[in-house]
Structure formats: structure tokens, C-alpha cells
């Protein structure tokens, strides 16, 4: 296996030196945070008056956590650490409350983000011989512009296709011999059903790789996408608060995502007690920025559940790896008292060869009990079979899910194209129960 590097020194740095650099940069982040009205009072309450109060990396636990709600309270710019004249880009993410979280970037911030993305794409083996079609939305969402500049810097020929207009996406892929795409896994599955609908054989495409991210998905979904397109799919993780994509990325070994630890300190905590968890133990992922100048963030609680994978990676990179996101803390459903993560249902569904490319999980109240209905698309040839076959398939699906997540769902089978399609992050769960 050939291993390519974008910045070999930074990517294979020995851990003691990396930790020294992290400490120095963490002190810089605290210094910058103290320039903001938002953190000044938070740090004062935590007894931190200067960067020199942080004497070692474990001292990070003296710093306050930051949540999405804190960032909303800081709206529009109480967390901005530089004069507005130095800001060259603003990204924001909206939420259900209507108050967006805003992240400001200086030119240095953009340059560093670009480098992290270049490093990420190169670690999957991509480079100047690739044609890269970025099917993530360009705009305030970071999936479009975020990948764009790093891929260009790595020498790839970038097609800024943005999301949607699937027919045009297919045309671009065919006309320009796209070899790499970046998409949400749900949109990638939709692309496949469109290929089938249009009668385009996979052999008409030059696709070799996909970067998949922006929403949780299971290992079985990755395998399904790899099998359908006959490609390698790499997990791409990030969040707007930490720039966007390029926070953690899989290398060619595909055994977890390298978190770029020269730019971020990653911690795993118990989401209830906030106590630290060790490598290998699952918990909520927390990030602190190390290089960001405009919007330094301390101990940002992502609400994503995962774990750090211990031990060296065969690629030689020394930055620790993060397992795929199991779920978000706010995603968990409680069904008749049982905790259920939608990603576990997805895992069970995608294991089944009859499973198509789209599904929904609907939760209702049936008298006093919760009822889960799983609507799945299955391949259309199945509908030509006799009804008993379909009933047997439903039973197998139900049993498979029951053995994984201990619920007994109702299964509805649908023909391809019947369930709604999302071009960005898919909405899979519809919880129709009245609020408690
Ligand atoms: O989704 C940034 C991004 C764009 C990442 C393109 C990867 C590719 P936000 O909209 O702020 O930013 O959403 C961040 O999406 O906290 C996770 O819950 C989820 N997420 C992102 N990547 C993955 C992934 C972008 N690979 C939120 N696996 C994060 C699972 C992911 N969940």
C-alpha cells in the first residue's frame, strides 16, 4: 500500500513533541479567548486570569466547556477575538431556535483549514490526477467551500457542483471522468438509484473514491456504497464550530479517522457527569481549537458519541484516530423505556441484501405504547414476487432489527423512489409522539 503525505513532518510528528506544541498552542488559545467578552467572564469564574494558569495539558480540565447554546448567547460576536477588519469569511449554522451560531475566520484561519483539508484528501491517496466533484452544498454550510480550497491546493481538478440536480451530477461525472466525490452517504445512495433509473452502467463512470460525511452512518452503509459503486469510501468528519470538514479523516487504512491533533485537542467525556473517559471508552467528543485566531473555542461539546482508537496506525501518522460517530446524544430515542440509537437500526437494515437505498423511522403513540414503523425501499423486482415472499422479508427485517435494538417494529416495504430524498443531511427519524 502506497502512503502519501501532504505534510509528513506534521502528520508523523512524535507524540512528545506534538504534546509540547499542543500545550504552547493551548496557552495561545486561552490568551486569545481572554480577548473576547464571552470567554473573559467564563474564564474569570473558572479562576483563569492568564494563559500561564495553564501549565500542562491536563490543566485543560480547568477550562470551562462551551456548548451550542453558549455560542447562541454569544451571538453575533461576543466570541470574536480579532477586530472585524481581520475577518475574511463568516460561516454559520442555523438551528431549531432560529439564532445561528456564527464562526468568523481570518486569512490565517482559512489557510490553516485549507491545509488540513489538503492533508485529509492526500491521506486517502488523492492528488493532481483526480477530478473531484464536490456534491456538498456551497454557502453558509461548510461542506462545500470547506473541501473546495483544500482539494484545489492538493492539486485535484475541482468541480464545485454543490448539492442537488442529480441528473446534472451524473452528466458531470460522465463528461469529466470524475474520480472522487464528496457527498452525504444518504445522497450517495440516492445517486445510485438515479443511475439505475437512467440505465447508466457503473462502468460508464471513472469513480474510484468517495468522501462521505456530514451525517451519521453505519459501517454497513459504507460497505453497501462501496459495493454498489465499486469504490473506496472514506469517512469525513467535522463540524462548523471547528471549521467544518477536515477535523478528522480516514486514511487508506480505513480504520478510524485521524483527528488533526496539531489543530485540535480532542477529549472524550461522560456526557452526564462530564468526567473524562479513557482512550477506547465511548463518550461525547469535545474539541478545543489550537490555531484558530478569530474564533478560539474552548472544550466545545459536540454531542457526538464516539471513542478514541488506541495504538498506532499502519499509515505512520501519529495523530490518534476517532471511531465513526455512533450517534448524537440528542438523537437517542426512548421506545417503551428502551434506549435506541437510529444508527443501530440503520446498521441492521443495511446488512440485508434486499434493502434498497432509502428508509425512514417513524415513531407514534399507539394508546399508551410507543410504536416504531420502519419504512424501507427495497429493490423493485421483489414486488413481482408473491405476497408470501414479501411477508417473509418483512419478518426477516423485523427479526434482524429486534435482535440488534430490542424493539419490535412494524415494517413497511416501498418501491424505489417512493420515500423523500434529501440532497444534504437526510432526515431519517420522524418522532410524532406528543411532547411529555
Ligand atoms: O456537517 C461539516 C461537514 C461537512 C463534515 C462535510 C463532513 C463533511 P455541521 O453542519 O456543523 O458541519 O454538522 C456537524 O454533523 O457534529 C456530526 O453530528 C455530524 N457529522 C459530520 N460528519 C460526520 C460523520 C458539518 N462523518 C455535525 N459521521 C457533527 C457522522 C457526522 N456524523
XYZ file of N, CA and C in Angstrom, residues 333 335-336 338 340 344-346 348-349 352 359-364 366 370-376 391 393-413:
141
model
N -33.473 7.727 20.874
C -34.917 7.603 21.070
C -35.152 6.698 22.276
N -37.826 4.168 23.398
C -39.010 3.470 22.893
C -39.485 2.504 23.969
N -40.632 2.771 24.536
C -41.167 1.957 25.646
C -40.068 1.677 26.674
N -36.855 1.622 26.275
C -35.573 1.088 25.772
C -34.848 2.194 25.002
N -32.744 3.592 22.132
C -32.493 3.108 20.763
C -31.768 4.197 19.976
N -28.188 2.230 14.930
C -28.214 0.770 15.080
C -29.292 0.150 14.186
N -30.399 0.861 14.032
C -31.456 0.366 13.127
C -30.898 0.361 11.705
N -30.200 1.458 11.362
C -29.623 1.543 10.008
C -28.660 0.391 9.749
N -28.647 -2.557 11.028
C -29.374 -3.820 10.817
C -30.019 -3.844 9.428
N -30.559 -2.699 9.000
C -31.219 -2.662 7.679
C -30.207 -2.895 6.560
N -28.978 -6.202 5.106
C -29.843 -7.098 4.330
C -29.696 -6.811 2.840
N -34.639 4.933 3.624
C -35.507 4.450 4.704
C -35.902 5.594 5.616
N -36.949 5.342 6.416
C -37.392 6.318 7.431
C -37.779 5.557 8.699
N -37.583 6.208 9.831
C -38.016 5.615 11.102
C -39.109 6.524 11.660
N -40.323 5.992 11.818
C -41.434 6.823 12.297
C -41.875 6.296 13.666
N -41.982 7.217 14.630
C -42.399 6.791 15.968
C -43.745 7.453 16.298
N -44.715 6.635 16.719
C -46.049 7.127 17.093
C -46.403 6.603 18.473
N -49.310 4.524 20.264
C -50.475 3.701 19.999
C -51.088 3.407 21.363
N -45.402 3.100 22.718
C -44.711 3.678 21.558
C -44.696 2.634 20.449
N -44.916 3.102 19.208
C -44.864 2.167 18.083
C -43.886 2.709 17.043
N -42.968 1.832 16.613
C -41.984 2.245 15.608
C -42.344 1.602 14.269
N -42.454 2.438 13.246
C -42.669 1.911 11.897
C -41.422 2.202 11.088
N -40.888 1.184 10.450
C -39.723 1.412 9.603
C -40.162 1.266 8.156
N -40.027 2.396 7.439
C -40.396 2.399 6.018
C -39.113 2.221 5.237
N -39.030 1.172 4.440
C -37.795 0.959 3.685
C -38.116 0.778 2.212
N -43.954 -10.886 2.719
C -44.240 -11.037 4.151
C -43.051 -11.684 4.860
N -39.941 -11.460 3.935
C -38.866 -10.466 4.002
C -39.105 -9.505 5.175
N -40.368 -9.062 5.313
C -40.699 -8.162 6.434
C -40.338 -8.834 7.746
N -40.659 -10.115 7.849
C -40.401 -10.843 9.100
C -38.895 -10.897 9.361
N -38.129 -11.166 8.298
C -36.663 -11.244 8.477
C -36.100 -9.889 8.912
N -36.628 -8.825 8.296
C -36.153 -7.476 8.662
C -36.469 -7.194 10.116
N -37.714 -7.529 10.500
C -38.145 -7.272 11.885
C -37.249 -8.022 12.865
N -37.011 -9.295 12.562
C -36.189 -10.130 13.461
C -34.774 -9.563 13.569
N -34.236 -9.144 12.415
C -32.873 -8.617 12.380
C -32.751 -7.363 13.243
N -33.757 -6.472 13.132
C -33.737 -5.238 13.913
C -33.943 -5.562 15.391
N -34.878 -6.485 15.643
C -35.193 -6.853 17.035
C -33.955 -7.405 17.741
N -33.176 -8.187 17.012
C -32.006 -8.787 17.673
C -30.939 -7.722 17.951
N -30.979 -6.603 17.214
C -29.962 -5.557 17.382
C -30.380 -4.509 18.403
N -31.666 -4.096 18.351
C -32.058 -2.963 19.201
C -33.240 -3.245 20.137
N -33.667 -4.470 20.229
C -34.687 -4.878 21.214
C -36.018 -4.142 21.059
N -36.354 -3.765 19.836
C -37.715 -3.247 19.624
C -38.369 -4.111 18.554
N -39.695 -4.047 18.490
C -40.408 -4.901 17.545
C -41.144 -4.003 16.546
N -40.438 -3.522 15.521
C -41.055 -2.501 14.661
C -42.055 -3.090 13.647
N -42.919 -2.198 13.172
C -43.755 -2.542 12.019
C -42.896 -2.232 10.796
N -42.856 -3.143 9.805
C -42.044 -2.882 8.612
C -42.967 -2.577 7.436
N -42.682 -1.476 6.757
C -43.420 -1.160 5.511
C -42.426 -1.215 4.370
N -42.733 -1.946 3.325
C -41.822 -2.018 2.171
C -42.310 -1.080 1.072
